[in-house]
Coordinates of C-alpha atoms (C1' of nucleotides) in Angstrom, one line a residue:
Chain L
M1376 CA 1.5 31.2 -11.9
R1377 CA 4.4 29.4 -10.4
I1378 CA 4.2 26.2 -9.3
G1379 CA 3.6 27.1 -5.5
E1380 CA 0.4 28.9 -6.6
L1381 CA -0.7 26.1 -8.8
A1382 CA -0.6 23.6 -6.1
A1383 CA -2.4 25.9 -3.6
L1384 CA -4.9 26.5 -6.0
V1385 CA -5.6 22.8 -6.7
G1386 CA -4.9 21.6 -2.8
V1387 CA -1.8 19.7 -3.7
T1388 CA 1.7 20.0 -3.1
T1389 CA 4.6 21.0 -5.4
R1390 CA 6.0 17.9 -4.8
T1391 CA 2.8 16.1 -6.4
V1392 CA 2.9 18.5 -9.2
R1393 CA 6.4 17.7 -10.1
H1394 CA 5.7 13.9 -9.4
Y1395 CA 2.7 14.3 -12.4
H1396 CA 5.2 15.7 -14.6
H1397 CA 7.8 13.1 -14.1
L1398 CA 5.5 10.5 -14.9
G1399 CA 4.0 12.6 -17.9
L1400 CA 0.5 12.8 -16.4
L1401 CA 0.9 16.6 -16.7
P1402 CA 2.7 18.2 -19.7
E1403 CA 5.5 20.6 -18.5
P1404 CA 4.8 23.8 -19.1
T1405 CA 7.4 26.6 -20.8
R1406 CA 10.0 27.8 -18.1
L1407 CA 10.7 31.3 -17.4
G1408 CA 14.0 32.8 -17.8
N1409 CA 15.2 31.7 -14.5
G1410 CA 14.2 28.1 -15.0
Y1411 CA 10.9 28.0 -13.0
R1412 CA 8.1 26.8 -14.4
E1413 CA 5.1 28.9 -15.8
Y1414 CA 1.8 27.9 -15.5
R1415 CA -1.4 28.9 -17.1
L1416 CA -5.1 28.5 -15.9
R1417 CA -5.7 25.4 -18.5
D1418 CA -3.0 23.6 -16.4
A1419 CA -4.8 24.2 -13.3
V1420 CA -7.7 22.7 -14.9
E1421 CA -5.7 20.0 -16.0
L1422 CA -4.3 19.2 -12.8
A1423 CA -7.7 19.5 -11.1
R1424 CA -8.9 16.9 -13.4
V1425 CA -6.1 14.6 -12.5
R1426 CA -6.8 15.0 -8.9
R1427 CA -10.6 14.2 -9.3
L1428 CA -9.6 10.9 -10.6
T1429 CA -7.3 9.8 -8.4
E1430 CA -9.3 11.0 -5.5
L1431 CA -12.0 8.8 -7.0
G1432 CA -9.5 6.0 -6.3
L1433 CA -7.7 5.5 -9.9
S1434 CA -4.1 4.8 -9.4
L1435 CA -1.9 7.2 -11.5
D1436 CA -1.2 4.5 -14.2
E1437 CA -5.2 4.3 -14.6
V1438 CA -5.5 8.0 -14.6
R1439 CA -3.0 8.0 -17.5
D1440 CA -4.9 5.4 -19.6
V1441 CA -8.1 7.3 -19.0
L1442 CA -6.6 10.6 -20.2
A1443 CA -5.0 8.9 -23.2
D1444 CA -8.0 6.8 -24.1
D1445 CA -10.2 9.6 -25.0
R1446 CA -13.2 10.7 -23.0
G1447 CA -16.1 8.9 -21.5
R1448 CA -16.1 5.2 -22.8
E1449 CA -12.9 3.7 -20.7
L1450 CA -13.6 5.8 -17.8
R1451 CA -17.0 4.3 -17.3
E1452 CA -15.4 0.6 -17.3
V1453 CA -12.5 1.8 -15.2
L1454 CA -15.2 3.2 -12.5
E1455 CA -17.2 0.4 -12.6
E1456 CA -14.5 -2.0 -12.1
L1457 CA -13.1 0.2 -9.3
D1458 CA -16.5 0.0 -7.5
A1459 CA -16.4 -3.7 -7.8
D1460 CA -13.2 -3.6 -6.3
L1461 CA -14.2 -1.3 -3.3
A1462 CA -17.1 -3.6 -2.6
R1463 CA -14.8 -6.1 -2.3
Q1464 CA -12.9 -4.2 0.1
Q1465 CA -15.8 -3.4 2.3
E1466 CA -16.7 -7.1 2.3
A1467 CA -13.2 -8.0 3.5
I1468 CA -13.2 -5.3 5.9
G1469 CA -16.6 -6.4 7.3
A1470 CA -15.4 -9.9 7.6
Q1471 CA -12.2 -8.7 9.4
R1472 CA -14.0 -6.5 11.9
D1473 CA -16.4 -9.6 12.9
R1474 CA -13.3 -11.7 13.5
L1475 CA -11.9 -8.9 15.5
A1476 CA -14.9 -8.5 17.4
A1477 CA -15.3 -12.3 18.4
L1478 CA -11.7 -11.9 19.4
L1479 CA -12.3 -9.2 21.5
A1480 CA -15.4 -10.2 22.7
A1481 CA -13.8 -13.7 24.3
G1482 CA -12.5 -11.4 27.1
E1483 CA -8.7 -11.9 26.8
P1484 CA -7.6 -11.9 23.5
D1485 CA -4.9 -14.7 23.6
P1486 CA -2.9 -14.9 20.4
D1487 CA -0.8 -17.7 21.9
A1488 CA -3.6 -20.3 21.6
A1489 CA -5.5 -18.2 19.1
V1490 CA -6.6 -21.5 18.1
S1491 CA -10.5 -22.0 17.5
P1492 CA -12.0 -21.6 21.3
D1493 CA -13.0 -25.2 21.4
L1494 CA -9.5 -26.5 20.8
A1495 CA -8.3 -23.8 23.4
A1496 CA -10.8 -25.6 26.0
V1497 CA -9.4 -29.3 25.3
L1498 CA -5.7 -27.8 25.2
R1499 CA -6.4 -26.1 28.8
G1500 CA -7.7 -29.6 30.0
L1501 CA -4.3 -31.4 28.8
P1502 CA -1.4 -31.7 31.3
V1503 CA 1.9 -29.8 30.0
A1504 CA 4.3 -29.1 33.2
G1505 CA 7.8 -30.3 32.5
S1506 CA 6.9 -33.0 29.7
P1507 CA 8.3 -32.3 26.3
S1508 CA 6.5 -34.6 24.6
A1509 CA 3.1 -32.9 25.8
A1510 CA 4.6 -29.6 24.7
L1511 CA 5.2 -31.0 21.3
D1512 CA 1.8 -32.6 21.2
R1513 CA 0.4 -29.0 22.0
D1514 CA 2.2 -27.3 19.4
M1515 CA 1.3 -30.0 16.7
L1516 CA -2.6 -29.8 17.8
A1517 CA -2.3 -25.6 17.3
L1518 CA -0.5 -26.1 14.0
I1519 CA -2.8 -28.3 12.7
D1520 CA -5.8 -26.2 14.0
T1521 CA -4.5 -22.7 12.6
G1522 CA -3.9 -24.5 9.2
A1523 CA -7.2 -26.0 8.7
A1524 CA -10.4 -24.5 6.9
P1525 CA -13.2 -23.9 9.5
A1526 CA -15.1 -27.0 8.5
E1527 CA -12.0 -29.4 9.0
R1528 CA -11.3 -27.5 12.3
A1529 CA -14.4 -28.3 13.9
A1530 CA -14.2 -31.9 12.6
F1531 CA -10.7 -32.0 14.2
T1532 CA -11.7 -30.5 17.6
A1533 CA -14.5 -33.1 17.7
L1534 CA -11.8 -35.7 17.5
L1535 CA -10.0 -34.4 20.6
Q1536 CA -13.1 -33.8 22.5
P1537 CA -13.1 -37.0 24.6
L1538 CA -9.5 -36.2 25.7
A1539 CA -10.9 -33.5 27.9
D1540 CA -12.9 -35.9 29.7
P1541 CA -11.7 -36.1 33.3
D1542 CA -11.2 -39.8 33.4
I1543 CA -8.7 -39.8 30.5
A1544 CA -7.1 -36.7 31.3
A1545 CA -6.1 -38.2 34.5
R1546 CA -4.2 -41.2 32.8
L1547 CA -2.4 -38.5 30.5
P1548 CA 0.5 -37.7 32.7
D1549 CA 1.4 -41.1 33.3
L1550 CA 1.3 -42.1 29.4
Y1551 CA 3.5 -38.7 28.8
A1552 CA 6.0 -39.3 31.5
R1553 CA 6.6 -42.9 29.8
L1554 CA 7.0 -41.4 26.6
D1555 CA 9.5 -38.6 27.8
D1556 CA 11.4 -41.7 28.9
L1557 CA 12.1 -43.1 25.9
A1558 CA 13.5 -40.1 24.3
D1559 CA 16.9 -41.7 24.3
A1560 CA 15.8 -45.3 24.0
D1561 CA 16.2 -48.0 21.1
P1562 CA 13.4 -48.6 18.8
T1563 CA 13.5 -52.1 19.9
D1564 CA 13.0 -51.0 23.9
P1565 CA 10.5 -53.8 25.2
R1566 CA 8.5 -50.6 26.7
V1567 CA 7.5 -49.6 23.2
P1568 CA 4.6 -51.9 22.3
V1569 CA 3.5 -51.7 25.8
L1570 CA 3.1 -48.0 26.0
A1571 CA 1.7 -48.1 22.3
T1572 CA -1.1 -50.6 23.8
D1573 CA -1.9 -48.3 26.9
L1574 CA -2.3 -45.3 24.5
A1575 CA -4.5 -47.3 22.2
D1576 CA -6.5 -48.3 25.1
C1577 CA -6.8 -44.5 26.2
L1578 CA -7.5 -42.6 22.9
P1579 CA -10.7 -42.7 21.4
A1580 CA -11.3 -45.1 18.5
E1581 CA -11.8 -42.0 16.2
L1582 CA -8.8 -40.3 16.8
L1583 CA -6.6 -43.7 16.0
A1584 CA -8.4 -43.9 12.8
A1585 CA -7.6 -40.4 11.9
M1586 CA -3.8 -41.5 12.5
R1587 CA -4.1 -43.9 10.2
D1588 CA -5.4 -42.1 7.1
P1589 CA -3.0 -40.3 4.6
R1590 CA -3.3 -36.9 6.1
G1591 CA -2.9 -38.0 9.7
R1592 CA 0.2 -40.0 8.6
T1593 CA 1.6 -36.8 7.3
W1594 CA 1.4 -34.9 10.4
L1595 CA 2.7 -37.7 12.5
D1596 CA 6.0 -38.1 10.3
E1597 CA 6.6 -34.2 11.2
L1598 CA 6.0 -35.3 14.7
S1599 CA 8.2 -38.1 14.8
R1600 CA 10.9 -36.0 13.5
E1601 CA 11.0 -34.2 16.6
L1602 CA 11.2 -37.3 18.7
G1603 CA 13.7 -40.2 19.4
P1604 CA 13.5 -43.3 17.5
A1605 CA 11.9 -45.3 20.3
Q1606 CA 9.4 -42.7 20.4
A1607 CA 8.5 -42.4 17.0
A1608 CA 8.2 -46.2 16.9
V1609 CA 5.3 -45.6 19.4
F1610 CA 3.5 -43.5 17.2
R1611 CA 4.3 -46.0 14.3
H1612 CA 2.8 -48.7 16.3
L1613 CA -0.1 -46.7 16.9
S1614 CA -1.0 -45.5 13.2
G1615 CA -0.5 -49.0 11.3
G1616 CA 1.3 -51.4 13.1
T1617 CA 4.9 -52.8 11.7
P1618 CA 6.6 -50.1 8.9
Chain V
M1083 CA 12.6 -29.1 8.7
R1084 CA 13.7 -26.9 6.1
I1085 CA 12.5 -23.6 5.4
G1086 CA 10.4 -24.6 2.0
E1087 CA 8.4 -27.2 4.3
L1088 CA 8.1 -24.7 7.5
A1089 CA 6.7 -22.2 4.8
A1090 CA 4.2 -24.5 3.3
L1091 CA 3.3 -25.9 6.5
V1092 CA 2.4 -22.5 7.8
G1093 CA 0.9 -21.4 4.3
V1094 CA 3.6 -18.3 3.7
T1095 CA 6.4 -18.0 1.1
T1096 CA 10.1 -19.0 2.0
R1097 CA 10.6 -15.2 1.3
T1098 CA 8.3 -14.4 4.0
V1099 CA 9.8 -16.4 6.4
R1100 CA 13.2 -15.0 5.4
H1101 CA 11.9 -11.6 5.8
Y1102 CA 10.4 -12.2 9.3
H1103 CA 14.0 -13.4 10.2
H1104 CA 15.5 -10.2 8.8
L1105 CA 13.1 -8.1 11.0
G1106 CA 13.8 -10.1 14.0
L1107 CA 10.1 -11.4 14.1
L1108 CA 10.9 -14.7 14.2
P1109 CA 14.6 -16.1 15.8
E1110 CA 17.0 -17.3 13.3
P1111 CA 17.3 -21.5 13.9
T1112 CA 20.5 -23.6 14.2
R1113 CA 21.8 -24.0 10.8
L1114 CA 23.2 -27.4 9.2
G1115 CA 26.5 -28.2 8.1
N1116 CA 25.8 -27.1 4.5
G1117 CA 24.0 -23.6 5.8
Y1118 CA 20.6 -24.7 5.7
R1119 CA 18.0 -23.2 8.4
E1120 CA 16.8 -26.3 10.4
Y1121 CA 13.4 -25.8 12.1
R1122 CA 11.5 -27.4 14.6
L1123 CA 7.8 -27.8 15.3
R1124 CA 7.9 -24.8 18.0
D1125 CA 9.3 -22.5 15.2
A1126 CA 6.3 -23.5 13.0
V1127 CA 4.0 -22.4 15.9
E1128 CA 5.8 -19.1 16.3
L1129 CA 5.4 -18.3 12.5
A1130 CA 1.8 -19.2 12.7
R1131 CA 1.3 -16.8 15.7
V1132 CA 3.1 -14.1 13.7
R1133 CA 0.9 -15.1 10.6
R1134 CA -2.2 -14.9 12.6
L1135 CA -1.6 -11.5 14.1
T1136 CA -0.5 -10.0 10.7
E1137 CA -3.7 -11.5 9.0
L1138 CA -5.8 -9.6 11.7
G1139 CA -4.4 -6.6 10.0
L1140 CA -1.1 -5.7 12.3
S1141 CA 1.6 -4.0 11.0
L1142 CA 5.0 -6.2 11.4
D1143 CA 5.7 -3.6 13.6
E1144 CA 2.6 -3.8 16.0
V1145 CA 3.4 -7.6 15.9
R1146 CA 6.7 -7.2 17.1
D1147 CA 5.3 -4.9 19.9
V1148 CA 2.6 -7.5 20.9
L1149 CA 5.1 -10.2 21.0
A1150 CA 7.6 -8.4 23.1
D1151 CA 5.2 -6.9 25.5
D1152 CA 4.2 -10.1 27.0
R1153 CA 0.7 -11.3 26.3
G1154 CA -2.8 -9.9 26.2
R1155 CA -3.2 -6.1 27.5
E1156 CA -1.2 -4.5 24.9
L1157 CA -2.8 -6.7 22.1
R1158 CA -6.2 -5.8 23.2
E1159 CA -5.5 -2.2 22.6
V1160 CA -3.9 -2.6 19.5
L1161 CA -6.9 -4.5 18.2
E1162 CA -9.3 -2.1 19.6
E1163 CA -7.7 0.5 17.6
L1164 CA -7.2 -1.6 14.4
D1165 CA -11.0 -2.2 14.9
A1166 CA -11.4 1.8 15.0
D1167 CA -9.4 2.1 11.7
L1168 CA -11.3 -0.4 10.0
A1169 CA -14.2 1.2 11.0
R1170 CA -12.9 4.5 9.3
Q1171 CA -12.1 2.6 6.4
Q1172 CA -15.4 1.3 5.9
E1173 CA -17.1 4.6 6.1
A1174 CA -14.6 6.2 3.6
I1175 CA -15.1 3.3 1.2
G1176 CA -19.0 3.7 1.6
A1177 CA -18.6 7.4 0.8
Q1178 CA -16.2 6.9 -2.1
R1179 CA -18.5 4.1 -3.7
D1180 CA -21.6 6.7 -3.1
R1181 CA -19.7 9.2 -5.4
L1182 CA -18.8 6.6 -7.8
A1183 CA -22.5 5.7 -8.0
A1184 CA -23.5 9.4 -8.5
L1185 CA -21.1 9.6 -11.3
L1186 CA -21.9 6.4 -13.0
A1187 CA -25.7 7.1 -12.6
A1188 CA -25.3 10.5 -14.0
G1189 CA -25.0 8.7 -17.6
E1190 CA -21.8 9.7 -19.2
P1191 CA -19.3 10.1 -16.7
D1192 CA -17.4 13.4 -18.0
P1193 CA -14.6 13.8 -15.8
D1194 CA -13.8 16.9 -18.0
A1195 CA -16.8 19.0 -16.7
A1196 CA -16.7 16.6 -13.6
V1197 CA -17.9 19.9 -11.9
S1198 CA -21.1 19.9 -10.1
P1199 CA -24.1 18.9 -12.3
D1200 CA -25.8 22.2 -11.9
L1201 CA -22.7 24.2 -13.0
A1202 CA -22.1 21.8 -16.0
A1203 CA -25.8 22.5 -17.1
V1204 CA -24.7 26.4 -16.8
L1205 CA -21.4 25.7 -18.6
R1206 CA -23.5 23.8 -21.5
G1207 CA -25.4 27.2 -21.9
L1208 CA -22.6 29.5 -22.5
P1209 CA -21.1 30.0 -25.5
V1210 CA -17.3 28.9 -26.4
A1211 CA -16.7 28.6 -30.1
G1212 CA -13.7 30.3 -31.1
S1213 CA -13.4 32.9 -28.2
P1214 CA -10.1 32.6 -26.3
S1215 CA -11.8 34.6 -23.2
A1216 CA -14.9 32.3 -23.3
A1217 CA -12.6 29.4 -22.7
L1218 CA -10.5 31.2 -19.9
D1219 CA -14.0 31.8 -18.3
R1220 CA -14.8 28.3 -18.4
D1221 CA -11.6 27.1 -17.0
M1222 CA -11.7 29.5 -14.3
L1223 CA -15.1 28.5 -13.4
A1224 CA -14.6 24.7 -13.4
L1225 CA -11.2 25.5 -11.2
I1226 CA -13.3 27.4 -8.6
D1227 CA -16.0 24.8 -8.3
T1228 CA -13.6 21.8 -7.7
G1229 CA -11.6 23.4 -5.0
A1230 CA -14.6 24.5 -2.9
A1231 CA -16.5 23.0 -0.4
P1232 CA -20.3 21.5 -1.3
A1233 CA -21.8 24.3 0.6
E1234 CA -19.9 26.9 -1.3
R1235 CA -20.0 25.4 -4.5
A1236 CA -24.0 25.9 -4.3
A1237 CA -23.7 29.2 -3.4
F1238 CA -21.5 29.6 -6.5
T1239 CA -23.5 28.0 -8.6
A1240 CA -26.4 29.9 -7.8
L1241 CA -24.6 32.9 -8.4
L1242 CA -24.1 31.9 -12.2
Q1243 CA -27.5 30.6 -12.6
P1244 CA -28.8 33.7 -14.1
L1245 CA -26.3 33.5 -17.3
A1246 CA -28.2 30.4 -18.4
D1247 CA -31.4 32.7 -18.9
P1248 CA -31.7 32.8 -22.9
D1249 CA -32.0 36.5 -23.1
I1250 CA -28.4 36.8 -21.3
A1251 CA -26.9 34.0 -22.9
A1252 CA -28.1 35.2 -26.2
R1253 CA -25.8 38.6 -25.7
L1254 CA -22.5 36.8 -24.2
P1255 CA -21.4 36.2 -27.5
D1256 CA -21.1 39.5 -28.5
L1257 CA -19.5 40.7 -25.1
Y1258 CA -16.9 37.6 -25.5
A1259 CA -16.0 38.9 -29.1
R1260 CA -15.6 42.4 -27.9
L1261 CA -13.3 41.3 -25.3
D1262 CA -11.4 39.2 -27.7
D1263 CA -10.8 42.1 -29.7
L1264 CA -9.0 43.8 -26.8
A1265 CA -6.3 41.3 -26.4
D1266 CA -3.7 43.3 -27.7
A1267 CA -5.2 46.8 -27.1
D1268 CA -3.9 49.5 -24.5
P1269 CA -5.4 49.7 -21.1
T1270 CA -6.4 53.2 -21.9
D1271 CA -8.3 52.2 -25.3
P1272 CA -11.7 53.9 -25.1
R1273 CA -13.6 50.6 -25.7
V1274 CA -12.6 49.4 -22.2
P1275 CA -15.0 51.2 -20.1
V1276 CA -18.0 50.9 -22.7
L1277 CA -17.6 47.3 -22.8
A1278 CA -17.4 47.2 -18.9
T1279 CA -20.5 49.2 -18.8
D1280 CA -22.1 46.7 -20.9
L1281 CA -20.8 43.5 -19.1
A1282 CA -22.1 45.2 -16.0
D1283 CA -25.5 45.7 -17.1
C1284 CA -25.9 42.1 -18.5
L1285 CA -24.3 40.4 -15.3
P1286 CA -26.5 39.7 -12.5
A1287 CA -26.1 42.0 -9.4
E1288 CA -24.8 39.5 -6.9
L1289 CA -22.3 38.0 -9.3
L1290 CA -20.8 41.7 -9.5
A1291 CA -20.9 41.9 -5.6
A1292 CA -18.9 39.0 -5.3
M1293 CA -16.6 40.0 -7.6
R1294 CA -15.8 42.6 -5.3
D1295 CA -15.3 40.8 -2.3
P1296 CA -11.8 39.7 -1.4
R1297 CA -12.2 36.3 -2.3
G1298 CA -13.8 37.3 -5.8
R1299 CA -10.6 39.4 -6.4
T1300 CA -8.3 36.9 -5.8
W1301 CA -9.8 35.1 -8.5
L1302 CA -10.1 37.9 -10.8
D1303 CA -6.4 38.6 -10.1
E1304 CA -5.6 35.1 -11.5
L1305 CA -7.8 35.4 -14.4
S1306 CA -6.5 38.6 -15.6
R1307 CA -2.8 37.2 -15.5
E1308 CA -3.9 35.4 -18.4
L1309 CA -5.3 38.4 -20.3
G1310 CA -4.0 41.3 -22.2
P1311 CA -3.6 44.4 -20.4
A1312 CA -7.0 46.1 -21.7
Q1313 CA -8.9 43.1 -21.1
A1314 CA -7.6 43.2 -17.2
A1315 CA -8.6 46.8 -17.2
V1316 CA -12.0 45.7 -18.2
F1317 CA -12.5 43.6 -15.0
R1318 CA -10.5 46.3 -12.7
H1319 CA -13.5 48.4 -13.9
L1320 CA -16.2 45.7 -12.7
S1321 CA -14.7 44.9 -9.8
G1322 CA -14.4 48.2 -8.0
G1323 CA -13.8 50.8 -10.2
T1324 CA -10.4 52.6 -10.6
P1325 CA -7.0 51.0 -9.2
Chain K
dC915 C1' 24.1 42.7 2.6
dT916 C1' 21.1 39.7 4.8
dT917 C1' 17.1 37.2 5.1
dG918 C1' 13.3 34.6 4.0
dA919 C1' 10.3 32.9 0.8
dC920 C1' 10.1 30.8 -3.0
dC921 C1' 12.5 27.4 -7.2
dC922 C1' 15.2 23.9 -9.1
dT923 C1' 17.3 18.7 -9.6
dG924 C1' 18.1 14.4 -7.6
dC925 C1' 17.9 10.7 -4.6
dC926 C1' 16.5 7.9 -0.1
dG927 C1' 12.7 6.4 2.3
dC928 C1' 8.0 4.0 3.6
dG929 C1' 5.5 -1.4 3.9
dA930 C1' 5.6 -6.5 3.2
dC931 C1' 7.0 -8.5 0.9
dG932 C1' 7.6 -10.5 -5.1
dT933 C1' 11.1 -11.5 -8.1
dC934 C1' 15.3 -11.5 -9.9
dA935 C1' 20.5 -12.8 -9.8
dA936 C1' 24.2 -15.8 -9.1
dC937 C1' 25.6 -19.5 -6.7
dG938 C1' 25.9 -23.8 -3.6
dT939 C1' 23.7 -28.5 -2.3
dC940 C1' 20.8 -32.5 -2.4
dT941 C1' 18.4 -36.6 -4.7
dC942 C1' 17.2 -39.1 -8.5
dT943 C1' 17.9 -41.2 -12.9
dA944 C1' 20.3 -42.6 -17.3
Chain P
dT1042 C1' 29.4 -40.7 -13.0
dA1043 C1' 27.2 -37.0 -14.8
dG1044 C1' 23.7 -34.5 -15.6
dA1045 C1' 19.0 -32.2 -14.1
dG1046 C1' 15.9 -30.2 -11.2
dA1047 C1' 14.7 -29.1 -6.9
dC1048 C1' 16.0 -27.5 -3.2
dG1049 C1' 19.0 -24.0 -0.5
dT1050 C1' 21.8 -19.4 0.4
dT1051 C1' 22.6 -14.0 0.2
dG1052 C1' 21.7 -9.4 -1.6
dA1053 C1' 19.7 -6.2 -4.4
dC1054 C1' 16.0 -4.0 -6.8
dG1055 C1' 11.1 -3.0 -7.9
dT1056 C1' 6.1 -2.0 -6.3
dC1057 C1' 2.9 3.0 -5.2
dG1058 C1' 2.3 7.9 -4.3
dC1059 C1' 4.4 10.7 -2.8
dG1060 C1' 7.5 13.0 1.7
dG1061 C1' 11.6 14.9 3.2
dC1062 C1' 16.1 16.2 2.3
dA1063 C1' 20.7 17.9 0.4
dG1064 C1' 22.6 21.3 -2.2
dG1065 C1' 22.2 24.4 -4.9
dG1066 C1' 19.8 29.3 -7.9
dT1067 C1' 16.6 33.3 -7.7
dC1068 C1' 13.9 37.3 -6.3
dA1069 C1' 11.9 41.0 -3.4
dA1070 C1' 12.0 43.4 0.9
dG1071 C1' 14.5 45.5 5.3

DNA sequence: CTTGACCCTGCCGCGACGTCAACGTCTCTA
DNA sequence: TAGAGACGTTGACGTCGCGGCAGGGTCAAG
C-alpha cells in the first residue's frame, strides 16, 4: 500500500499520516526504490488505533503516552480524566448558553450597557447630554459593574437605586453642570465646598458611606485623575473631608 | 492610567491589551513623553466591552464586526448563531461522553481491540499463535470493523459469528497452518485448490458470498498483497473461481 | 510526448494570546 | 548617587492538529 491508499482505508488525509510520522506516533515504514513509503496492513491497524484514540478526544501527546505505556492501565486514567474534562466543558457551555439566553430574551441585547439590567435601568434615568462629568460617571459605574462579582453587583446597584427617584434625578443636571464649570478652576475655588454640600444633600447616605470605605476611595482616585483639580477637590470633600 | 493599571482594572493581561491594539479592536491611546501609553476611563470601558463580547464566546473578528456594524441587529444574529454552535458542541460532547462511558464500563478498555464488543468476542475465539496468516486475518477484520458505520458493523459481525462455533474453531488452526505453508509456494501448487475447497467447506455460505461482492473483493485484494502468490491464489479460488 | 494522478520534503498559516528577549524608564531606598 | 526592582516598550517565537501550497519527482495511460 502507498500512503494515499492507507489514508483512504482509515479515513484520514495523507497529510495526517505524515504528521503522525513526524511526531513519531506511527513508525516510518520501509521505502520503495523511488522513495515512496510502502505500508502493510499492520500499519493500517496501527493508524486506526491512533485514530480511535484521537477521536475519543485524546491529544496526540496523550496518544503517544498511552501507546508507550503498555496497554490498559494508563489508558483508563486518561479516559477518566478526559471524561471529567468533558463534564466541565458541558457545564461551562451550559452556563454560557444560559447567559446568552438571558441576553437574547432581554429584547435588544446592547453590549454597550451590557451591565446588569438593574444598573442599566438606573443609567437610563441619569442625564447625560453634553455633560462630561456625567459621561465620566456613567463610564465609571459601568466599569465597576462589569468588574464585580454578581453579589457585589447587586449591592452596588442597590446603592444607586435612589438616584432613579424623579425628585433626585431632577436635581442632577444642575449639579453636573456646576461640576463641569469647575473643570479648569482652582481647588481653592469657593464653589467647591458649596457644591460638595449640595451633592451630599442629594446623594443617599449609603452611597456617601461607600465612597468613604477603602474600595470606594480607590475608585474615586481613579475618577479624580480624569477630573480637574477643583473637581477632584469636590470628591475629596465628599469622601472624607480635608486630605 | 498606564497599561498595567488598565489591564488590572478590567481583569486581563497587558499582553491582551496590546494584542487588541494590534488587531485594531482597541484604539491606540496617546503616548506620554517616554513612549508609555496613557489611558483614560473611556478606554477601560471600551476594553471591558470587548472583553464581555469575547467572554460570550465571540471570536475577535466577530467582535470587530459587531463593534463596527453599529449596535444591536448584527449582534443578535451573531449571538444566535453562537448559541446554535454551542448547542451542537453540547450534543457532540454528550455523544463523546456516552462513548467514553461505554468503554469505561466494559471493564478493561483495550484500544487494541477497541473494535465492537461482538467482534472482539469472535476474535478471542480465533487461534493466532504463531500463524502469520491468522495474524493478518485479525488485522484485516479489525480494520474493516473500525472503518464501517455501526449498521454495517453489525452485519459484518453477524457474518463472522459462525466462526466462533467450537466445531469450526477447532478446524481453523489446521487450515491456517496449511495456508502458512503456501507462503513461498507457486500459485500452481496442487495444494492450492485443495485448501480452497476445504476452506469453502468450513466457512459459512454468507461469508463466502460477501467475499464475492465488489466490496469484499476490494478487501481481499488488499489482503492478497500481503500474501504469497499461492496464498493469494487460494483466495481467488474462494472469491469467484478462476481469474 | 503529454497529461493527470500520485508521491516526496519543507514551510507558512490558523486563534488568542503566553512567554521569552533585550532594552528603556520610573521610584524607592541605602 | 547608585543600585534594585517594578514598570513600560517592541518584536519574535510557541501553542495544537493539521490544511495548503510551492517546487519538485514518479508512474501508467492515451
